[in-house]
Amino acid sequence: MYGKSLARTVLLLGVQLTALWQIAAVEIYTSRVLEAVNGTDVRLKCTFSSFAPVGDSLTVTWNFRPQDGGPEQFVFYYHVNPFKPMSGRFKDRVVWDGNPERFDVSIMLWKLQFDDNGTYTCQVKNPPDVDGLIGEIRLSVVQTVRFSEIYFLALAIGSACALMVIIVIVVVLFQHFRKKRWAERAQKVVEIKSKEEERLNQEKKVAVYLEDTD
């Protein structure tokens, strides 16, 4: 009878510990989906929550699964100090950008390439919390605007602006010469009228003189 009671107590304690262990699992939080431009740098953000205090036993492992398939590749490891990859595609391109005291285990990836497309996994273990889902980030590297495209765009905009300036100058010059032309015509008309009036006055004077002589 005593043995059965002890077995029940141990079993109940085991169930409670299992439930507590599940509750105490590490929780991982990531952006899930991320898009960045080819040739730029990107921050792969990963934060966590843990039942246990964060200490020297904390370990962080970053891995990478290529989008086009292939074996999983090592990206970064942290345990007290950061450990960069010594070879492979991420050599000299990944740095630690986290702060475990703030539950942040993020990394920075430099000089993105198109073959960096894929899924990045963030695994955190903080004993006794060693269970929990692995965080994932699906990174998409998109095409950057090439220099030639920028050059042609700037050239097109510059040409359009220059054409507008030329049109404005032509319109202003046309109006200027048109006004000058009208002014010259008006001046000629005035001169012709003046000469005509002078001729008429002369004719009147001659007519009056002839009448007087008669």
mmCIF file of C-alpha atoms in Angstrom:
data_model
loop_
_atom_site.group_PDB
_atom_site.id
_atom_site.type_symbol
_atom_site.label_atom_id
_atom_site.label_comp_id
_atom_site.label_asym_id
_atom_site.label_seq_id
_atom_site.Cartn_x
_atom_site.Cartn_y
_atom_site.Cartn_z
ATOM 1 C CA MET A 1 0.000 0.000 0.000
ATOM 2 C CA TYR A 2 2.856 2.352 0.904
ATOM 3 C CA GLY A 3 4.656 1.493 -2.354
ATOM 4 C CA LYS A 4 1.626 2.356 -4.471
ATOM 5 C CA SER A 5 1.225 5.714 -2.696
ATOM 6 C CA LEU A 6 4.911 6.527 -3.291
ATOM 7 C CA ALA A 7 4.618 5.586 -6.952
ATOM 8 C CA ARG A 8 1.598 7.840 -7.363
ATOM 9 C CA THR A 9 3.456 10.698 -5.681
ATOM 10 C CA VAL A 10 6.488 10.245 -7.956
ATOM 11 C CA LEU A 11 4.260 10.002 -11.024
ATOM 12 C CA LEU A 12 2.345 13.150 -10.056
ATOM 13 C CA LEU A 13 5.602 14.967 -9.382
ATOM 14 C CA GLY A 14 6.900 13.875 -12.765
ATOM 15 C CA VAL A 15 3.790 15.168 -14.516
ATOM 16 C CA GLN A 16 4.092 18.500 -12.717
ATOM 17 C CA LEU A 17 7.776 18.777 -13.588
ATOM 18 C CA THR A 18 6.997 17.955 -17.218
ATOM 19 C CA ALA A 19 4.313 20.642 -17.311
ATOM 20 C CA LEU A 20 6.657 23.122 -15.660
ATOM 21 C CA TRP A 21 9.429 22.192 -18.116
ATOM 22 C CA GLN A 22 7.085 22.871 -21.066
ATOM 23 C CA ILE A 23 6.081 26.203 -19.608
ATOM 24 C CA ALA A 24 9.747 27.082 -19.025
ATOM 25 C CA ALA A 25 10.769 26.453 -22.653
ATOM 26 C CA VAL A 26 12.675 29.200 -24.447
ATOM 27 C CA GLU A 27 10.475 31.360 -26.678
ATOM 28 C CA ILE A 28 12.059 32.779 -29.865
ATOM 29 C CA TYR A 29 10.836 35.904 -31.702
ATOM 30 C CA THR A 30 11.927 36.870 -35.237
ATOM 31 C CA SER A 31 10.615 38.949 -38.116
ATOM 32 C CA ARG A 32 9.775 35.710 -40.012
ATOM 33 C CA VAL A 33 10.070 37.392 -43.425
ATOM 34 C CA LEU A 34 12.662 39.956 -44.446
ATOM 35 C CA GLU A 35 13.557 41.702 -47.725
ATOM 36 C CA ALA A 36 16.812 43.540 -48.413
ATOM 37 C CA VAL A 37 18.631 45.035 -51.402
ATOM 38 C CA ASN A 38 21.595 43.318 -53.002
ATOM 39 C CA GLY A 39 24.916 44.787 -51.870
ATOM 40 C CA THR A 40 23.562 46.308 -48.642
ATOM 41 C CA ASP A 41 23.835 45.191 -44.995
ATOM 42 C CA VAL A 42 20.953 43.688 -43.040
ATOM 43 C CA ARG A 43 20.246 42.983 -39.380
ATOM 44 C CA LEU A 44 18.798 39.557 -38.666
ATOM 45 C CA LYS A 45 16.844 40.272 -35.511
ATOM 46 C CA CYS A 46 16.220 37.498 -32.996
ATOM 47 C CA THR A 47 15.006 37.973 -29.426
ATOM 48 C CA PHE A 48 13.949 35.449 -26.791
ATOM 49 C CA SER A 49 12.328 34.954 -23.427
ATOM 50 C CA SER A 50 13.440 32.412 -20.834
ATOM 51 C CA PHE A 51 12.270 31.194 -17.436
ATOM 52 C CA ALA A 52 15.852 30.886 -16.196
ATOM 53 C CA PRO A 53 18.176 33.853 -15.599
ATOM 54 C CA VAL A 54 20.543 34.612 -18.453
ATOM 55 C CA GLY A 55 24.104 33.624 -17.579
ATOM 56 C CA ASP A 56 27.304 32.159 -18.999
ATOM 57 C CA SER A 57 25.518 28.966 -19.954
ATOM 58 C CA LEU A 58 23.555 30.752 -22.702
ATOM 59 C CA THR A 59 24.308 29.519 -26.233
ATOM 60 C CA VAL A 60 23.082 30.891 -29.537
ATOM 61 C CA THR A 61 23.396 29.106 -32.878
ATOM 62 C CA TRP A 62 22.625 30.636 -36.268
ATOM 63 C CA ASN A 63 22.362 28.390 -39.340
ATOM 64 C CA PHE A 64 21.336 28.857 -42.959
ATOM 65 C CA ARG A 65 19.304 26.769 -45.418
ATOM 66 C CA PRO A 66 19.725 27.919 -49.059
ATOM 67 C CA GLN A 67 16.554 28.673 -50.994
ATOM 68 C CA ASP A 68 17.608 26.421 -53.866
ATOM 69 C CA GLY A 69 18.270 23.499 -51.530
ATOM 70 C CA GLY A 70 21.445 21.958 -50.229
ATOM 71 C CA PRO A 71 22.883 21.173 -46.793
ATOM 72 C CA GLU A 72 22.434 23.478 -43.817
ATOM 73 C CA GLN A 73 25.353 25.854 -43.313
ATOM 74 C CA PHE A 74 26.852 27.346 -40.158
ATOM 75 C CA VAL A 75 26.480 31.119 -39.810
ATOM 76 C CA PHE A 76 27.342 32.148 -36.243
ATOM 77 C CA TYR A 77 27.768 30.844 -32.697
ATOM 78 C CA TYR A 78 27.705 32.626 -29.336
ATOM 79 C CA HIS A 79 28.733 31.300 -25.930
ATOM 80 C CA VAL A 80 30.079 33.951 -23.561
ATOM 81 C CA ASN A 81 31.917 35.331 -26.603
ATOM 82 C CA PRO A 82 30.915 35.481 -30.289
ATOM 83 C CA PHE A 83 32.474 32.967 -32.689
ATOM 84 C CA LYS A 84 32.557 33.935 -36.357
ATOM 85 C CA PRO A 85 32.754 31.388 -39.175
ATOM 86 C CA MET A 86 36.342 30.727 -40.257
ATOM 87 C CA SER A 87 35.374 29.670 -43.786
ATOM 88 C CA GLY A 88 32.431 29.482 -46.156
ATOM 89 C CA ARG A 89 30.154 32.091 -47.649
ATOM 90 C CA PHE A 90 29.726 33.995 -44.371
ATOM 91 C CA LYS A 91 33.404 34.412 -43.538
ATOM 92 C CA ASP A 92 34.135 38.085 -42.710
ATOM 93 C CA ARG A 93 30.511 38.953 -43.524
ATOM 94 C CA VAL A 94 28.695 38.348 -40.230
ATOM 95 C CA VAL A 95 29.118 40.091 -36.857
ATOM 96 C CA TRP A 96 27.438 39.868 -33.469
ATOM 97 C CA ASP A 97 24.844 42.592 -32.858
ATOM 98 C CA GLY A 98 23.055 41.222 -29.843
ATOM 99 C CA ASN A 99 22.795 41.898 -26.123
ATOM 100 C CA PRO A 100 21.888 38.796 -24.061
ATOM 101 C CA GLU A 101 21.115 40.917 -20.995
ATOM 102 C CA ARG A 102 18.302 42.432 -23.059
ATOM 103 C CA PHE A 103 17.366 39.032 -24.513
ATOM 104 C CA ASP A 104 18.639 40.081 -27.938
ATOM 105 C CA VAL A 105 20.774 37.629 -29.947
ATOM 106 C CA SER A 106 20.703 39.376 -33.345
ATOM 107 C CA ILE A 107 23.478 39.384 -35.946
ATOM 108 C CA MET A 108 24.468 41.670 -38.840
ATOM 109 C CA LEU A 109 25.052 40.286 -42.329
ATOM 110 C CA TRP A 110 27.197 42.433 -44.620
ATOM 111 C CA LYS A 111 27.279 42.868 -48.399
ATOM 112 C CA LEU A 112 24.251 40.807 -49.338
ATOM 113 C CA GLN A 113 24.432 38.549 -52.375
ATOM 114 C CA PHE A 114 21.686 36.840 -54.328
ATOM 115 C CA ASP A 115 22.802 33.415 -53.116
ATOM 116 C CA ASP A 116 22.082 34.620 -49.549
ATOM 117 C CA ASN A 117 18.409 33.964 -50.308
ATOM 118 C CA GLY A 118 17.073 31.357 -47.934
ATOM 119 C CA THR A 119 16.041 30.623 -44.357
ATOM 120 C CA TYR A 120 18.135 31.679 -41.365
ATOM 121 C CA THR A 121 17.486 29.837 -38.095
ATOM 122 C CA CYS A 122 18.125 31.182 -34.605
ATOM 123 C CA GLN A 123 18.376 28.630 -31.780
ATOM 124 C CA VAL A 124 18.761 29.721 -28.154
ATOM 125 C CA LYS A 125 19.536 27.494 -25.176
ATOM 126 C CA ASN A 126 19.579 28.898 -21.656
ATOM 127 C CA PRO A 127 19.930 25.922 -19.258
ATOM 128 C CA PRO A 128 17.871 24.608 -17.734
ATOM 129 C CA ASP A 129 15.681 26.042 -20.537
ATOM 130 C CA VAL A 130 16.948 24.103 -23.533
ATOM 131 C CA ASP A 131 13.709 23.277 -25.320
ATOM 132 C CA GLY A 132 11.637 25.484 -27.559
ATOM 133 C CA LEU A 133 10.951 26.228 -31.188
ATOM 134 C CA ILE A 134 13.761 27.456 -33.429
ATOM 135 C CA GLY A 135 13.248 30.965 -34.808
ATOM 136 C CA GLU A 136 13.264 31.368 -38.591
ATOM 137 C CA ILE A 137 13.790 34.302 -40.947
ATOM 138 C CA ARG A 138 13.132 33.927 -44.673
ATOM 139 C CA LEU A 139 15.431 36.422 -46.360
ATOM 140 C CA SER A 140 14.800 37.647 -49.902
ATOM 141 C CA VAL A 141 17.598 39.564 -51.603
ATOM 142 C CA VAL A 142 16.146 41.824 -54.308
ATOM 143 C CA GLN A 143 17.762 43.471 -57.319
ATOM 144 C CA THR A 144 19.442 46.790 -56.688
ATOM 145 C CA VAL A 145 19.302 49.610 -59.236
ATOM 146 C CA ARG A 146 22.392 49.353 -61.417
ATOM 147 C CA PHE A 147 24.656 52.348 -62.016
ATOM 148 C CA SER A 148 23.808 52.403 -65.719
ATOM 149 C CA GLU A 149 20.098 52.641 -64.901
ATOM 150 C CA ILE A 150 20.749 55.517 -62.517
ATOM 151 C CA TYR A 151 22.926 57.188 -65.149
ATOM 152 C CA PHE A 152 20.286 56.911 -67.873
ATOM 153 C CA LEU A 153 17.572 58.089 -65.487
ATOM 154 C CA ALA A 154 19.635 61.133 -64.514
ATOM 155 C CA LEU A 155 20.444 61.755 -68.177
ATOM 156 C CA ALA A 156 16.771 61.598 -69.132
ATOM 157 C CA ILE A 157 15.764 63.978 -66.342
ATOM 158 C CA GLY A 158 18.622 66.339 -67.202
ATOM 159 C CA SER A 159 17.716 66.296 -70.889
ATOM 160 C CA ALA A 160 14.075 67.041 -70.113
ATOM 161 C CA CYS A 161 15.074 69.968 -67.877
ATOM 162 C CA ALA A 162 17.470 71.315 -70.511
ATOM 163 C CA LEU A 163 14.770 71.040 -73.183
ATOM 164 C CA MET A 164 12.335 72.971 -70.997
ATOM 165 C CA VAL A 165 14.919 75.697 -70.414
ATOM 166 C CA ILE A 166 15.596 75.941 -74.168
ATOM 167 C CA ILE A 167 11.863 76.181 -74.910
ATOM 168 C CA VAL A 168 11.442 78.953 -72.336
ATOM 169 C CA ILE A 169 14.408 80.869 -73.801
ATOM 170 C CA VAL A 170 13.039 80.489 -77.336
ATOM 171 C CA VAL A 171 9.585 81.714 -76.280
ATOM 172 C CA VAL A 172 11.054 84.720 -74.449
ATOM 173 C CA LEU A 173 13.279 85.635 -77.421
ATOM 174 C CA PHE A 174 10.376 85.196 -79.840
ATOM 175 C CA GLN A 175 8.172 87.532 -77.783
ATOM 176 C CA HIS A 176 11.025 90.029 -77.464
ATOM 177 C CA PHE A 177 11.684 90.159 -81.219
ATOM 178 C CA ARG A 178 7.961 90.243 -81.933
ATOM 179 C CA LYS A 179 7.511 93.279 -79.671
ATOM 180 C CA LYS A 180 10.551 94.921 -81.224
ATOM 181 C CA ARG A 181 9.179 94.256 -84.695
ATOM 182 C CA TRP A 182 5.802 95.760 -83.804
ATOM 183 C CA ALA A 183 7.547 98.754 -82.259
ATOM 184 C CA GLU A 184 9.566 99.303 -85.460
ATOM 185 C CA ARG A 185 6.414 99.053 -87.564
ATOM 186 C CA ALA A 186 4.616 101.515 -85.300
ATOM 187 C CA GLN A 187 7.571 103.902 -85.569
ATOM 188 C CA LYS A 188 7.508 103.696 -89.359
ATOM 189 C CA VAL A 189 3.779 104.376 -89.403
ATOM 190 C CA VAL A 190 4.305 107.434 -87.222
ATOM 191 C CA GLU A 191 7.099 108.662 -89.487
ATOM 192 C CA ILE A 192 4.966 108.111 -92.614
ATOM 193 C CA LYS A 193 2.053 110.008 -91.048
ATOM 194 C CA SER A 194 4.360 112.824 -90.028
ATOM 195 C CA LYS A 195 5.762 113.112 -93.554
ATOM 196 C CA GLU A 196 2.275 112.964 -95.031
ATOM 197 C CA GLU A 197 1.057 115.695 -92.733
ATOM 198 C CA GLU A 198 4.118 117.789 -93.540
ATOM 199 C CA ARG A 199 3.504 117.340 -97.286
ATOM 200 C CA LEU A 200 -0.150 118.334 -96.896
ATOM 201 C CA ASN A 201 0.845 121.407 -94.936
ATOM 202 C CA GLN A 202 3.281 122.391 -97.641
ATOM 203 C CA GLU A 203 0.614 121.947 -100.311
ATOM 204 C CA LYS A 204 -1.799 124.106 -98.318
ATOM 205 C CA LYS A 205 0.825 126.803 -97.967
ATOM 206 C CA VAL A 206 1.469 126.760 -101.712
ATOM 207 C CA ALA A 207 -2.257 126.941 -102.446
ATOM 208 C CA VAL A 208 -2.721 129.900 -100.118
ATOM 209 C CA TYR A 209 0.256 131.691 -101.652
ATOM 210 C CA LEU A 210 -1.152 131.221 -105.171
ATOM 211 C CA GLU A 211 -4.522 132.558 -104.118
ATOM 212 C CA ASP A 212 -2.913 135.609 -102.593
ATOM 213 C CA THR A 213 -0.903 136.332 -105.728
ATOM 214 C CA ASP A 214 -3.989 136.131 -107.854
#
